[in-house]
PDB file of C-alpha atoms in Angstrom:
ATOM      1  CA  MET A   1     112.764 159.365 101.168  1.00  0.00           C
ATOM      2  CA  HIS A   2     109.381 160.566 102.412  1.00  0.00           C
ATOM      3  CA  ALA A   3     108.544 161.895  98.948  1.00  0.00           C
ATOM      4  CA  LEU A   4     109.543 158.563  97.382  1.00  0.00           C
ATOM      5  CA  ARG A   5     107.296 156.601  99.766  1.00  0.00           C
ATOM      6  CA  TRP A   6     104.420 158.959  99.031  1.00  0.00           C
ATOM      7  CA  SER A   7     104.962 158.557  95.299  1.00  0.00           C
ATOM      8  CA  ILE A   8     104.980 154.747  95.583  1.00  0.00           C
ATOM      9  CA  THR A   9     101.853 154.778  97.767  1.00  0.00           C
ATOM     10  CA  LEU A  10     100.039 157.047  95.331  1.00  0.00           C
ATOM     11  CA  THR A  11     101.004 154.812  92.402  1.00  0.00           C
ATOM     12  CA  ILE A  12      99.683 151.753  94.216  1.00  0.00           C
ATOM     13  CA  LEU A  13      96.427 153.501  95.091  1.00  0.00           C
ATOM     14  CA  VAL A  14      95.925 154.608  91.492  1.00  0.00           C
ATOM     15  CA  ALA A  15      96.629 151.060  90.278  1.00  0.00           C
ATOM     16  CA  LEU A  16      94.149 149.625  92.783  1.00  0.00           C
ATOM     17  CA  ALA A  17      91.498 152.181  91.808  1.00  0.00           C
ATOM     18  CA  TYR A  18      91.974 151.300  88.149  1.00  0.00           C
ATOM     19  CA  ALA A  19      91.749 147.564  88.942  1.00  0.00           C
ATOM     20  CA  VAL A  20      88.486 148.130  90.826  1.00  0.00           C
ATOM     21  CA  PHE A  21      87.138 150.184  87.905  1.00  0.00           C
ATOM     22  CA  VAL A  22      87.968 147.398  85.422  1.00  0.00           C
ATOM     23  CA  ALA A  23      86.499 144.730  87.711  1.00  0.00           C
ATOM     24  CA  ILE A  24      83.213 146.610  88.034  1.00  0.00           C
ATOM     25  CA  ARG A  25      82.918 148.092  84.543  1.00  0.00           C
ATOM     26  CA  PHE A  26      83.906 145.063  82.479  1.00  0.00           C
ATOM     27  CA  HIS A  27      83.512 142.052  84.780  1.00  0.00           C
ATOM     28  CA  HIS A  28      80.549 143.165  86.949  1.00  0.00           C
ATOM     29  CA  VAL A  29      82.258 141.999  90.133  1.00  0.00           C
ATOM     30  CA  ASP A  30      79.990 144.160  92.281  1.00  0.00           C
ATOM     31  CA  THR A  31      76.802 142.541  91.007  1.00  0.00           C
ATOM     32  CA  ARG A  32      78.265 139.042  91.235  1.00  0.00           C
ATOM     33  CA  VAL A  33      79.267 139.658  94.850  1.00  0.00           C
ATOM     34  CA  TYR A  34      75.746 140.929  95.506  1.00  0.00           C
ATOM     35  CA  ALA A  35      74.200 137.793  94.010  1.00  0.00           C
ATOM     36  CA  TRP A  36      76.586 135.581  96.022  1.00  0.00           C
ATOM     37  CA  ALA A  37      75.791 137.441  99.256  1.00  0.00           C
ATOM     38  CA  SER A  38      72.040 137.242  98.596  1.00  0.00           C
ATOM     39  CA  GLN A  39      72.341 133.514  98.043  1.00  0.00           C
ATOM     40  CA  LEU A  40      74.403 133.115 101.226  1.00  0.00           C
ATOM     41  CA  LEU A  41      71.834 135.016 103.302  1.00  0.00           C
ATOM     42  CA  GLN A  42      69.120 132.717 101.974  1.00  0.00           C
ATOM     43  CA  GLY A  43      70.844 129.588 103.194  1.00  0.00           C
ATOM     44  CA  GLY A  44      73.970 129.196 101.110  1.00  0.00           C
ATOM     45  CA  ALA A  45      72.385 127.358  98.188  1.00  0.00           C
ATOM     46  CA  PRO A  46      70.134 128.197  95.251  1.00  0.00           C
ATOM     47  CA  PRO A  47      66.497 127.103  95.382  1.00  0.00           C
ATOM     48  CA  SER A  48      65.829 123.430  94.650  1.00  0.00           C
ATOM     49  CA  VAL A  49      65.722 122.546  90.958  1.00  0.00           C
ATOM     50  CA  ALA A  50      62.663 120.661  89.759  1.00  0.00           C
ATOM     51  CA  PRO A  51      62.722 117.836  87.190  1.00  0.00           C
ATOM     52  CA  GLY A  52      61.506 118.364  83.643  1.00  0.00           C
ATOM     53  CA  GLY A  53      64.030 120.978  82.559  1.00  0.00           C
ATOM     54  CA  ARG A  54      66.761 121.055  79.947  1.00  0.00           C
ATOM     55  CA  ARG A  55      69.626 120.304  82.384  1.00  0.00           C
ATOM     56  CA  LEU A  56      71.390 123.474  81.315  1.00  0.00           C
ATOM     57  CA  ASP A  57      74.469 122.646  83.365  1.00  0.00           C
ATOM     58  CA  SER A  58      75.143 119.674  81.069  1.00  0.00           C
ATOM     59  CA  TYR A  59      75.336 121.772  77.883  1.00  0.00           C
ATOM     60  CA  GLN A  60      78.707 121.882  76.154  1.00  0.00           C
ATOM     61  CA  LEU A  61      80.257 124.544  73.930  1.00  0.00           C
ATOM     62  CA  ASP A  62      80.253 123.166  70.390  1.00  0.00           C
ATOM     63  CA  ALA A  63      83.269 125.182  69.192  1.00  0.00           C
ATOM     64  CA  PRO A  64      85.435 128.091  70.350  1.00  0.00           C
ATOM     65  CA  PRO A  65      83.666 131.469  70.345  1.00  0.00           C
ATOM     66  CA  LEU A  66      83.469 132.995  66.876  1.00  0.00           C
ATOM     67  CA  LYS A  67      83.867 136.654  65.970  1.00  0.00           C
ATOM     68  CA  VAL A  68      81.051 137.534  63.585  1.00  0.00           C
ATOM     69  CA  GLN A  69      82.654 138.939  60.471  1.00  0.00           C
ATOM     70  CA  GLY A  70      80.943 142.048  59.131  1.00  0.00           C
ATOM     71  CA  VAL A  71      79.809 143.180  62.588  1.00  0.00           C
ATOM     72  CA  ASP A  72      82.313 145.186  64.599  1.00  0.00           C
ATOM     73  CA  ARG A  73      80.258 146.048  67.681  1.00  0.00           C
ATOM     74  CA  ASN A  74      76.826 146.274  69.348  1.00  0.00           C
ATOM     75  CA  LEU A  75      75.618 142.780  68.379  1.00  0.00           C
ATOM     76  CA  SER A  76      72.475 142.244  70.453  1.00  0.00           C
ATOM     77  CA  GLY A  77      69.370 140.093  70.588  1.00  0.00           C
ATOM     78  CA  LEU A  78      68.982 136.719  68.868  1.00  0.00           C
ATOM     79  CA  THR A  79      66.159 134.545  67.539  1.00  0.00           C
ATOM     80  CA  PHE A  80      65.736 131.347  65.528  1.00  0.00           C
ATOM     81  CA  ASP A  81      63.827 131.442  62.233  1.00  0.00           C
ATOM     82  CA  ALA A  82      62.450 127.907  61.921  1.00  0.00           C
ATOM     83  CA  GLU A  83      61.237 128.470  58.364  1.00  0.00           C
ATOM     84  CA  THR A  84      64.731 129.158  57.005  1.00  0.00           C
ATOM     85  CA  ARG A  85      66.706 127.527  59.863  1.00  0.00           C
ATOM     86  CA  THR A  86      68.788 130.652  60.311  1.00  0.00           C
ATOM     87  CA  LEU A  87      69.309 133.142  63.130  1.00  0.00           C
ATOM     88  CA  LEU A  88      68.392 136.820  63.315  1.00  0.00           C
ATOM     89  CA  SER A  89      70.170 139.417  65.454  1.00  0.00           C
ATOM     90  CA  VAL A  90      70.228 143.204  65.690  1.00  0.00           C
ATOM     91  CA  VAL A  91      72.803 145.978  65.916  1.00  0.00           C
ATOM     92  CA  ASN A  92      71.591 149.189  67.549  1.00  0.00           C
ATOM     93  CA  ARG A  93      74.213 151.632  66.223  1.00  0.00           C
ATOM     94  CA  PRO A  94      74.054 151.829  63.279  1.00  0.00           C
ATOM     95  CA  ALA A  95      70.630 150.177  63.444  1.00  0.00           C
ATOM     96  CA  ARG A  96      70.334 147.041  61.348  1.00  0.00           C
ATOM     97  CA  LEU A  97      68.978 143.492  61.339  1.00  0.00           C
ATOM     98  CA  VAL A  98      71.529 140.742  60.694  1.00  0.00           C
ATOM     99  CA  ARG A  99      70.722 137.244  59.419  1.00  0.00           C
ATOM    100  CA  LEU A 100      73.222 134.575  60.473  1.00  0.00           C
ATOM    101  CA  SER A 101      73.770 130.953  59.611  1.00  0.00           C
ATOM    102  CA  LEU A 102      73.807 128.418  62.441  1.00  0.00           C
ATOM    103  CA  GLU A 103      77.602 128.585  62.162  1.00  0.00           C
ATOM    104  CA  GLY A 104      77.630 132.331  62.863  1.00  0.00           C
ATOM    105  CA  LYS A 105      78.256 133.510  59.303  1.00  0.00           C
ATOM    106  CA  VAL A 106      76.530 136.686  58.071  1.00  0.00           C
ATOM    107  CA  ILE A 107      74.008 135.919  55.316  1.00  0.00           C
ATOM    108  CA  ALA A 108      72.275 139.294  54.992  1.00  0.00           C
ATOM    109  CA  GLN A 109      72.108 142.699  56.656  1.00  0.00           C
ATOM    110  CA  HIS A 110      69.097 145.021  56.556  1.00  0.00           C
ATOM    111  CA  ARG A 111      69.400 148.655  57.577  1.00  0.00           C
ATOM    112  CA  LEU A 112      66.657 149.713  60.014  1.00  0.00           C
ATOM    113  CA  LEU A 113      65.279 153.154  59.200  1.00  0.00           C
ATOM    114  CA  HIS A 114      63.650 155.363  61.860  1.00  0.00           C
ATOM    115  CA  ALA A 115      64.820 153.001  64.625  1.00  0.00           C
ATOM    116  CA  ALA A 116      65.551 154.012  68.216  1.00  0.00           C
ATOM    117  CA  ASP A 117      68.019 151.807  70.110  1.00  0.00           C
ATOM    118  CA  VAL A 118      66.820 148.376  68.943  1.00  0.00           C
ATOM    119  CA  GLU A 119      67.964 145.815  71.540  1.00  0.00           C
ATOM    120  CA  GLY A 120      65.880 142.704  70.893  1.00  0.00           C
ATOM    121  CA  VAL A 121      64.349 140.644  68.098  1.00  0.00           C
ATOM    122  CA  THR A 122      62.156 137.561  67.899  1.00  0.00           C
ATOM    123  CA  TYR A 123      60.773 135.720  64.891  1.00  0.00           C
ATOM    124  CA  VAL A 124      56.952 135.465  64.962  1.00  0.00           C
ATOM    125  CA  GLY A 125      56.356 133.502  61.755  1.00  0.00           C
ATOM    126  CA  GLN A 126      55.194 134.178  58.192  1.00  0.00           C
ATOM    127  CA  GLY A 127      58.289 136.231  57.428  1.00  0.00           C
ATOM    128  CA  ARG A 128      57.767 138.718  60.270  1.00  0.00           C
ATOM    129  CA  VAL A 129      59.742 139.754  63.318  1.00  0.00           C
ATOM    130  CA  ALA A 130      58.974 141.676  66.486  1.00  0.00           C
ATOM    131  CA  LEU A 131      61.677 144.228  67.298  1.00  0.00           C
ATOM    132  CA  LEU A 132      62.177 145.745  70.737  1.00  0.00           C
ATOM    133  CA  GLU A 133      63.131 149.427  70.804  1.00  0.00           C
ATOM    134  CA  GLU A 134      64.598 150.297  74.184  1.00  0.00           C
ATOM    135  CA  GLY A 135      64.822 153.957  73.202  1.00  0.00           C
ATOM    136  CA  ARG A 136      61.045 154.225  72.733  1.00  0.00           C
ATOM    137  CA  ASN A 137      59.829 151.396  75.011  1.00  0.00           C
ATOM    138  CA  ARG A 138      57.912 149.767  72.205  1.00  0.00           C
ATOM    139  CA  VAL A 139      57.487 146.521  70.293  1.00  0.00           C
ATOM    140  CA  VAL A 140      57.473 146.904  66.490  1.00  0.00           C
ATOM    141  CA  LEU A 141      56.170 144.313  64.023  1.00  0.00           C
ATOM    142  CA  ALA A 142      58.049 144.273  60.714  1.00  0.00           C
ATOM    143  CA  ALA A 143      58.133 142.140  57.580  1.00  0.00           C
ATOM    144  CA  LEU A 144      61.442 140.670  56.477  1.00  0.00           C
ATOM    145  CA  PRO A 145      62.503 141.668  52.948  1.00  0.00           C
ATOM    146  CA  SER A 146      63.575 139.020  50.477  1.00  0.00           C
ATOM    147  CA  ALA A 147      66.565 140.949  49.092  1.00  0.00           C
ATOM    148  CA  PRO A 148      69.682 140.437  51.269  1.00  0.00           C
ATOM    149  CA  ASP A 149      70.500 144.167  51.437  1.00  0.00           C
ATOM    150  CA  ALA A 150      67.000 145.708  51.453  1.00  0.00           C
ATOM    151  CA  GLU A 151      66.115 148.275  54.108  1.00  0.00           C
ATOM    152  CA  ILE A 152      63.335 147.976  56.702  1.00  0.00           C
ATOM    153  CA  ASP A 153      61.488 151.206  57.475  1.00  0.00           C
ATOM    154  CA  LEU A 154      60.012 151.176  60.993  1.00  0.00           C
ATOM    155  CA  ALA A 155      58.119 154.431  60.438  1.00  0.00           C
ATOM    156  CA  ASP A 156      55.242 152.669  58.669  1.00  0.00           C
ATOM    157  CA  THR A 157      55.036 149.501  60.782  1.00  0.00           C
ATOM    158  CA  PHE A 158      52.623 148.611  63.578  1.00  0.00           C
ATOM    159  CA  ALA A 159      53.992 149.275  67.072  1.00  0.00           C
ATOM    160  CA  LEU A 160      52.829 148.871  70.661  1.00  0.00           C
ATOM    161  CA  THR A 161      54.268 151.303  73.212  1.00  0.00           C
ATOM    162  CA  LEU A 162      54.884 149.870  76.667  1.00  0.00           C
ATOM    163  CA  SER A 163      54.311 152.865  78.926  1.00  0.00           C
ATOM    164  CA  MET A 164      55.880 152.866  82.360  1.00  0.00           C
ATOM    165  CA  ASP A 165      56.819 155.313  85.078  1.00  0.00           C
ATOM    166  CA  PRO A 166      60.292 156.764  84.462  1.00  0.00           C
ATOM    167  CA  PRO A 167      62.929 156.509  87.195  1.00  0.00           C
ATOM    168  CA  SER A 168      63.295 159.581  89.385  1.00  0.00           C
ATOM    169  CA  GLY A 169      65.559 162.212  87.872  1.00  0.00           C
ATOM    170  CA  THR A 170      64.700 161.388  84.254  1.00  0.00           C
ATOM    171  CA  ALA A 171      62.434 163.138  81.812  1.00  0.00           C
ATOM    172  CA  SER A 172      58.910 161.828  81.466  1.00  0.00           C
ATOM    173  CA  GLY A 173      58.773 158.706  79.302  1.00  0.00           C
ATOM    174  CA  VAL A 174      62.553 158.442  79.002  1.00  0.00           C
ATOM    175  CA  LEU A 175      64.355 155.630  80.754  1.00  0.00           C
ATOM    176  CA  ALA A 176      67.790 155.857  82.302  1.00  0.00           C
ATOM    177  CA  SER A 177      70.577 154.398  80.163  1.00  0.00           C
ATOM    178  CA  ASN A 178      70.595 150.581  80.095  1.00  0.00           C
ATOM    179  CA  ALA A 179      67.630 150.290  82.450  1.00  0.00           C
ATOM    180  CA  GLY A 180      64.825 149.746  79.947  1.00  0.00           C
ATOM    181  CA  PHE A 181      63.320 146.880  77.969  1.00  0.00           C
ATOM    182  CA  GLU A 182      66.158 144.704  76.795  1.00  0.00           C
ATOM    183  CA  GLY A 183      64.984 141.338  75.498  1.00  0.00           C
ATOM    184  CA  ILE A 184      62.025 139.766  73.698  1.00  0.00           C
ATOM    185  CA  GLY A 185      60.979 136.179  72.964  1.00  0.00           C
ATOM    186  CA  TYR A 186      57.955 134.530  71.352  1.00  0.00           C
ATOM    187  CA  ASP A 187      55.890 131.474  72.240  1.00  0.00           C
ATOM    188  CA  HIS A 188      54.511 130.308  68.890  1.00  0.00           C
ATOM    189  CA  ALA A 189      52.152 127.776  70.477  1.00  0.00           C
ATOM    190  CA  LYS A 190      50.416 130.388  72.680  1.00  0.00           C
ATOM    191  CA  ASP A 191      50.904 133.499  70.498  1.00  0.00           C
ATOM    192  CA  ALA A 192      52.589 135.215  73.441  1.00  0.00           C
ATOM    193  CA  LEU A 193      55.466 137.673  73.440  1.00  0.00           C
ATOM    194  CA  TYR A 194      57.692 137.851  76.522  1.00  0.00           C
ATOM    195  CA  VAL A 195      59.508 141.119  77.200  1.00  0.00           C
ATOM    196  CA  VAL A 196      62.143 141.656  79.900  1.00  0.00           C
ATOM    197  CA  LYS A 197      63.294 144.896  81.479  1.00  0.00           C
ATOM    198  CA  GLU A 198      66.982 144.880  82.334  1.00  0.00           C
ATOM    199  CA  HIS A 199      67.030 146.261  85.883  1.00  0.00           C
ATOM    200  CA  SER A 200      65.958 149.059  88.252  1.00  0.00           C
ATOM    201  CA  PRO A 201      63.868 146.961  88.693  1.00  0.00           C
ATOM    202  CA  ARG A 202      63.990 143.725  86.718  1.00  0.00           C
ATOM    203  CA  ALA A 203      60.637 143.031  85.085  1.00  0.00           C
ATOM    204  CA  LEU A 204      58.934 140.438  82.893  1.00  0.00           C
ATOM    205  CA  TYR A 205      55.770 140.934  80.831  1.00  0.00           C
ATOM    206  CA  ARG A 206      53.710 138.581  78.677  1.00  0.00           C
ATOM    207  CA  ILE A 207      51.829 140.125  75.738  1.00  0.00           C
ATOM    208  CA  GLY A 208      49.156 138.014  74.083  1.00  0.00           C
ATOM    209  CA  GLY A 209      47.560 138.590  70.691  1.00  0.00           C
ATOM    210  CA  LEU A 210      50.039 141.119  69.315  1.00  0.00           C
ATOM    211  CA  ALA A 211      52.153 138.965  67.007  1.00  0.00           C
ATOM    212  CA  SER A 212      49.090 137.578  65.212  1.00  0.00           C
ATOM    213  CA  TYR A 213      47.588 141.032  64.673  1.00  0.00           C
ATOM    214  CA  THR A 214      46.660 141.874  61.074  1.00  0.00           C
ATOM    215  CA  PRO A 215      46.135 145.525  60.062  1.00  0.00           C
ATOM    216  CA  GLY A 216      42.440 146.276  59.586  1.00  0.00           C
ATOM    217  CA  GLN A 217      41.330 143.851  62.273  1.00  0.00           C
ATOM    218  CA  ALA A 218      40.297 144.745  65.814  1.00  0.00           C
ATOM    219  CA  LEU A 219      43.310 144.750  68.107  1.00  0.00           C
ATOM    220  CA  ARG A 220      42.866 142.498  71.140  1.00  0.00           C
ATOM    221  CA  VAL A 221      45.971 142.478  73.271  1.00  0.00           C
ATOM    222  CA  SER A 222      46.441 141.202  76.806  1.00  0.00           C
ATOM    223  CA  ILE A 223      49.405 142.214  78.957  1.00  0.00           C
ATOM    224  CA  GLU A 224      50.384 140.299  82.105  1.00  0.00           C
ATOM    225  CA  ASN A 225      52.954 141.458  84.621  1.00  0.00           C
ATOM    226  CA  LEU A 226      55.037 138.401  85.589  1.00  0.00           C
ATOM    227  CA  SER A 227      57.764 140.375  87.357  1.00  0.00           C
ATOM    228  CA  GLU A 228      57.408 138.327  90.536  1.00  0.00           C
ATOM    229  CA  TRP A 229      58.999 135.473  88.588  1.00  0.00           C
ATOM    230  CA  VAL A 230      62.245 137.460  88.260  1.00  0.00           C
ATOM    231  CA  GLY A 231      62.298 139.271  91.598  1.00  0.00           C
ATOM    232  CA  ASN A 232      64.942 137.073  93.240  1.00  0.00           C
ATOM    233  CA  ALA A 233      68.427 138.117  92.058  1.00  0.00           C
ATOM    234  CA  SER A 234      70.031 134.985  93.508  1.00  0.00           C
ATOM    235  CA  VAL A 235      67.824 132.910  91.170  1.00  0.00           C
ATOM    236  CA  VAL A 236      67.644 134.817  87.873  1.00  0.00           C
ATOM    237  CA  GLY A 237      70.651 137.131  88.232  1.00  0.00           C
ATOM    238  CA  THR A 238      71.052 140.815  88.957  1.00  0.00           C
ATOM    239  CA  ASP A 239      69.972 141.886  85.470  1.00  0.00           C
ATOM    240  CA  LEU A 240      68.070 140.463  82.478  1.00  0.00           C
ATOM    241  CA  SER A 241      69.630 140.851  79.052  1.00  0.00           C
ATOM    242  CA  SER A 242      67.498 138.482  76.974  1.00  0.00           C
ATOM    243  CA  VAL A 243      64.607 136.010  77.049  1.00  0.00           C
ATOM    244  CA  GLU A 244      63.811 132.989  74.883  1.00  0.00           C
ATOM    245  CA  VAL A 245      60.968 130.471  74.796  1.00  0.00           C
ATOM    246  CA  ASP A 246      61.888 126.795  74.484  1.00  0.00           C
ATOM    247  CA  PRO A 247      59.948 125.794  71.329  1.00  0.00           C
ATOM    248  CA  ALA A 248      59.519 122.238  72.578  1.00  0.00           C
ATOM    249  CA  SER A 249      58.165 122.940  76.074  1.00  0.00           C
ATOM    250  CA  GLY A 250      57.201 126.612  76.283  1.00  0.00           C
ATOM    251  CA  HIS A 251      59.612 127.086  79.181  1.00  0.00           C
ATOM    252  CA  LEU A 252      61.401 130.427  79.543  1.00  0.00           C
ATOM    253  CA  LEU A 253      65.152 130.874  79.246  1.00  0.00           C
ATOM    254  CA  LEU A 254      66.400 134.047  80.956  1.00  0.00           C
ATOM    255  CA  LEU A 255      69.880 135.393  80.259  1.00  0.00           C
ATOM    256  CA  SER A 256      71.768 137.559  82.758  1.00  0.00           C
ATOM    257  CA  ASP A 257      74.836 139.410  81.538  1.00  0.00           C
ATOM    258  CA  GLU A 258      75.943 140.772  84.917  1.00  0.00           C
ATOM    259  CA  SER A 259      75.579 137.474  86.773  1.00  0.00           C
ATOM    260  CA  GLN A 260      76.778 135.405  83.787  1.00  0.00           C
ATOM    261  CA  THR A 261      73.931 132.918  84.213  1.00  0.00           C
ATOM    262  CA  LEU A 262      71.262 131.215  82.133  1.00  0.00           C
ATOM    263  CA  VAL A 263      68.060 130.188  83.941  1.00  0.00           C
ATOM    264  CA  GLU A 264      65.097 128.012  82.906  1.00  0.00           C
ATOM    265  CA  LEU A 265      61.598 128.628  84.317  1.00  0.00           C
ATOM    266  CA  ASP A 266      58.500 126.548  83.661  1.00  0.00           C
ATOM    267  CA  ALA A 267      55.111 127.901  82.555  1.00  0.00           C
ATOM    268  CA  THR A 268      54.298 128.934  86.132  1.00  0.00           C
ATOM    269  CA  GLY A 269      57.608 130.688  86.850  1.00  0.00           C
ATOM    270  CA  LYS A 270      59.102 127.780  88.808  1.00  0.00           C
ATOM    271  CA  LEU A 271      62.869 127.343  88.588  1.00  0.00           C
ATOM    272  CA  LEU A 272      63.853 124.257  86.584  1.00  0.00           C
ATOM    273  CA  GLY A 273      67.570 124.790  86.146  1.00  0.00           C
ATOM    274  CA  ARG A 274      70.436 127.211  85.791  1.00  0.00           C
ATOM    275  CA  THR A 275      74.021 127.292  84.614  1.00  0.00           C
ATOM    276  CA  HIS A 276      76.962 129.685  84.698  1.00  0.00           C
ATOM    277  CA  LEU A 277      78.208 130.946  81.351  1.00  0.00           C
ATOM    278  CA  SER A 278      81.797 131.723  82.371  1.00  0.00           C
ATOM    279  CA  GLY A 279      84.175 129.292  83.972  1.00  0.00           C
ATOM    280  CA  ARG A 280      82.277 126.212  82.830  1.00  0.00           C
ATOM    281  CA  PRO A 281      84.172 122.995  83.672  1.00  0.00           C
ATOM    282  CA  GLY A 282      86.655 122.026  80.980  1.00  0.00           C
ATOM    283  CA  GLU A 283      85.896 125.001  78.724  1.00  0.00           C
ATOM    284  CA  GLY A 284      87.699 127.980  80.203  1.00  0.00           C
ATOM    285  CA  VAL A 285      85.771 130.481  78.084  1.00  0.00           C
ATOM    286  CA  ALA A 286      83.948 133.646  79.062  1.00  0.00           C
ATOM    287  CA  VAL A 287      80.873 135.334  77.640  1.00  0.00           C
ATOM    288  CA  PRO A 288      81.890 138.937  78.345  1.00  0.00           C
ATOM    289  CA  GLN A 289      78.569 140.669  77.613  1.00  0.00           C
ATOM    290  CA  ALA A 290      75.796 138.179  76.874  1.00  0.00           C
ATOM    291  CA  GLU A 291      73.067 140.035  74.968  1.00  0.00           C
ATOM    292  CA  GLY A 292      70.956 137.516  73.056  1.00  0.00           C
ATOM    293  CA  ILE A 293      69.839 133.882  73.154  1.00  0.00           C
ATOM    294  CA  ALA A 294      68.053 131.575  70.717  1.00  0.00           C
ATOM    295  CA  MET A 295      67.066 127.905  70.879  1.00  0.00           C
ATOM    296  CA  THR A 296      66.195 125.398  68.165  1.00  0.00           C
ATOM    297  CA  PRO A 297      63.472 122.734  68.551  1.00  0.00           C
ATOM    298  CA  GLU A 298      66.290 120.186  68.902  1.00  0.00           C
ATOM    299  CA  GLY A 299      67.551 122.032  71.986  1.00  0.00           C
ATOM    300  CA  ASP A 300      70.686 123.691  70.614  1.00  0.00           C
ATOM    301  CA  ILE A 301      71.366 127.056  72.281  1.00  0.00           C
ATOM    302  CA  PHE A 302      73.005 130.036  70.568  1.00  0.00           C
ATOM    303  CA  ILE A 303      74.224 133.125  72.418  1.00  0.00           C
ATOM    304  CA  VAL A 304      75.630 136.388  71.084  1.00  0.00           C
ATOM    305  CA  SER A 305      77.824 138.662  73.165  1.00  0.00           C
ATOM    306  CA  GLU A 306      78.946 142.208  72.546  1.00  0.00           C
ATOM    307  CA  PRO A 307      80.876 143.339  70.674  1.00  0.00           C
ATOM    308  CA  ASN A 308      80.492 140.529  68.098  1.00  0.00           C
ATOM    309  CA  LEU A 309      80.959 137.092  69.663  1.00  0.00           C
ATOM    310  CA  PHE A 310      78.921 134.004  68.737  1.00  0.00           C
ATOM    311  CA  TYR A 311      78.533 130.854  70.856  1.00  0.00           C
ATOM    312  CA  HIS A 312      76.883 127.519  70.089  1.00  0.00           C
ATOM    313  CA  PHE A 313      76.000 125.167  72.967  1.00  0.00           C
ATOM    314  CA  ARG A 314      74.763 121.623  72.426  1.00  0.00           C
ATOM    315  CA  PRO A 315      72.792 119.485  74.893  1.00  0.00           C
ATOM    316  CA  ALA A 316      74.559 116.534  76.431  1.00  0.00           C
ATOM    317  CA  LYS A 317      74.134 113.272  74.539  1.00  0.00           C
ATOM    318  CA  THR A 318      71.993 110.734  76.375  1.00  0.00           C
TER     319      THR A 318
END
């Protein structure tokens, strides 16, 4: 009898340990509890929301989540190409750039040669994109080919390395897994790239003058550290997986995978609004691993989630 009780107890403990592992590994319960506790310690409510934002909490899912056919895993990063009215995303392994319709259908795929863990992409105009390589901590400017299956060689393209101190215990210049630069967005009106670092710590940088650089000209780049804008986990989330610039206002949209939130900041870093991605009223859908966000001038929001999920949110009708 004693052996039977011990066997039952051991089985229960193993089941509980596995449940905790699943909750942390796939649902990020630990980070969500942390964000909730931080918010509670600060008064039980998020900071006041200022007028002038997109009212993100009023957005509605346009259709059920779509699995992107032709992409099995690692779908990451997203941007809107206003010249063709299509979307661009990246896959880091095997490295390639994927062009999507606004309905989430694959239009073209371009293999990325000499790429190192590409996690983000943003369209900068005139048929060019800026790609974010987490593996090398650099922003790469590349021209988009016209052929739907043509390759893009990153070995011969212009790149800016974003040097930073490595975390303790890692080799010099090498970031710990999933702790590096994760998302990139572009403000066309100000010629400014925004780059976010995922965590440990969260960081936000604004790079001016890079996207408009033409080979042969003098390079004049300014880099601003705006990390104080994203220092509060109860506001922006416990990690940053992507950043987008609202083309109509220049406001920033920050995506957090772990906290399952989308946040809007104005041009000074002030919070304008936020919404939860999972458990939205009346929708009952989840965004398991939100990795990329794009917005059209009309205000439609598109999100991609690993392994290959595509979401389209529309603003509330007024």
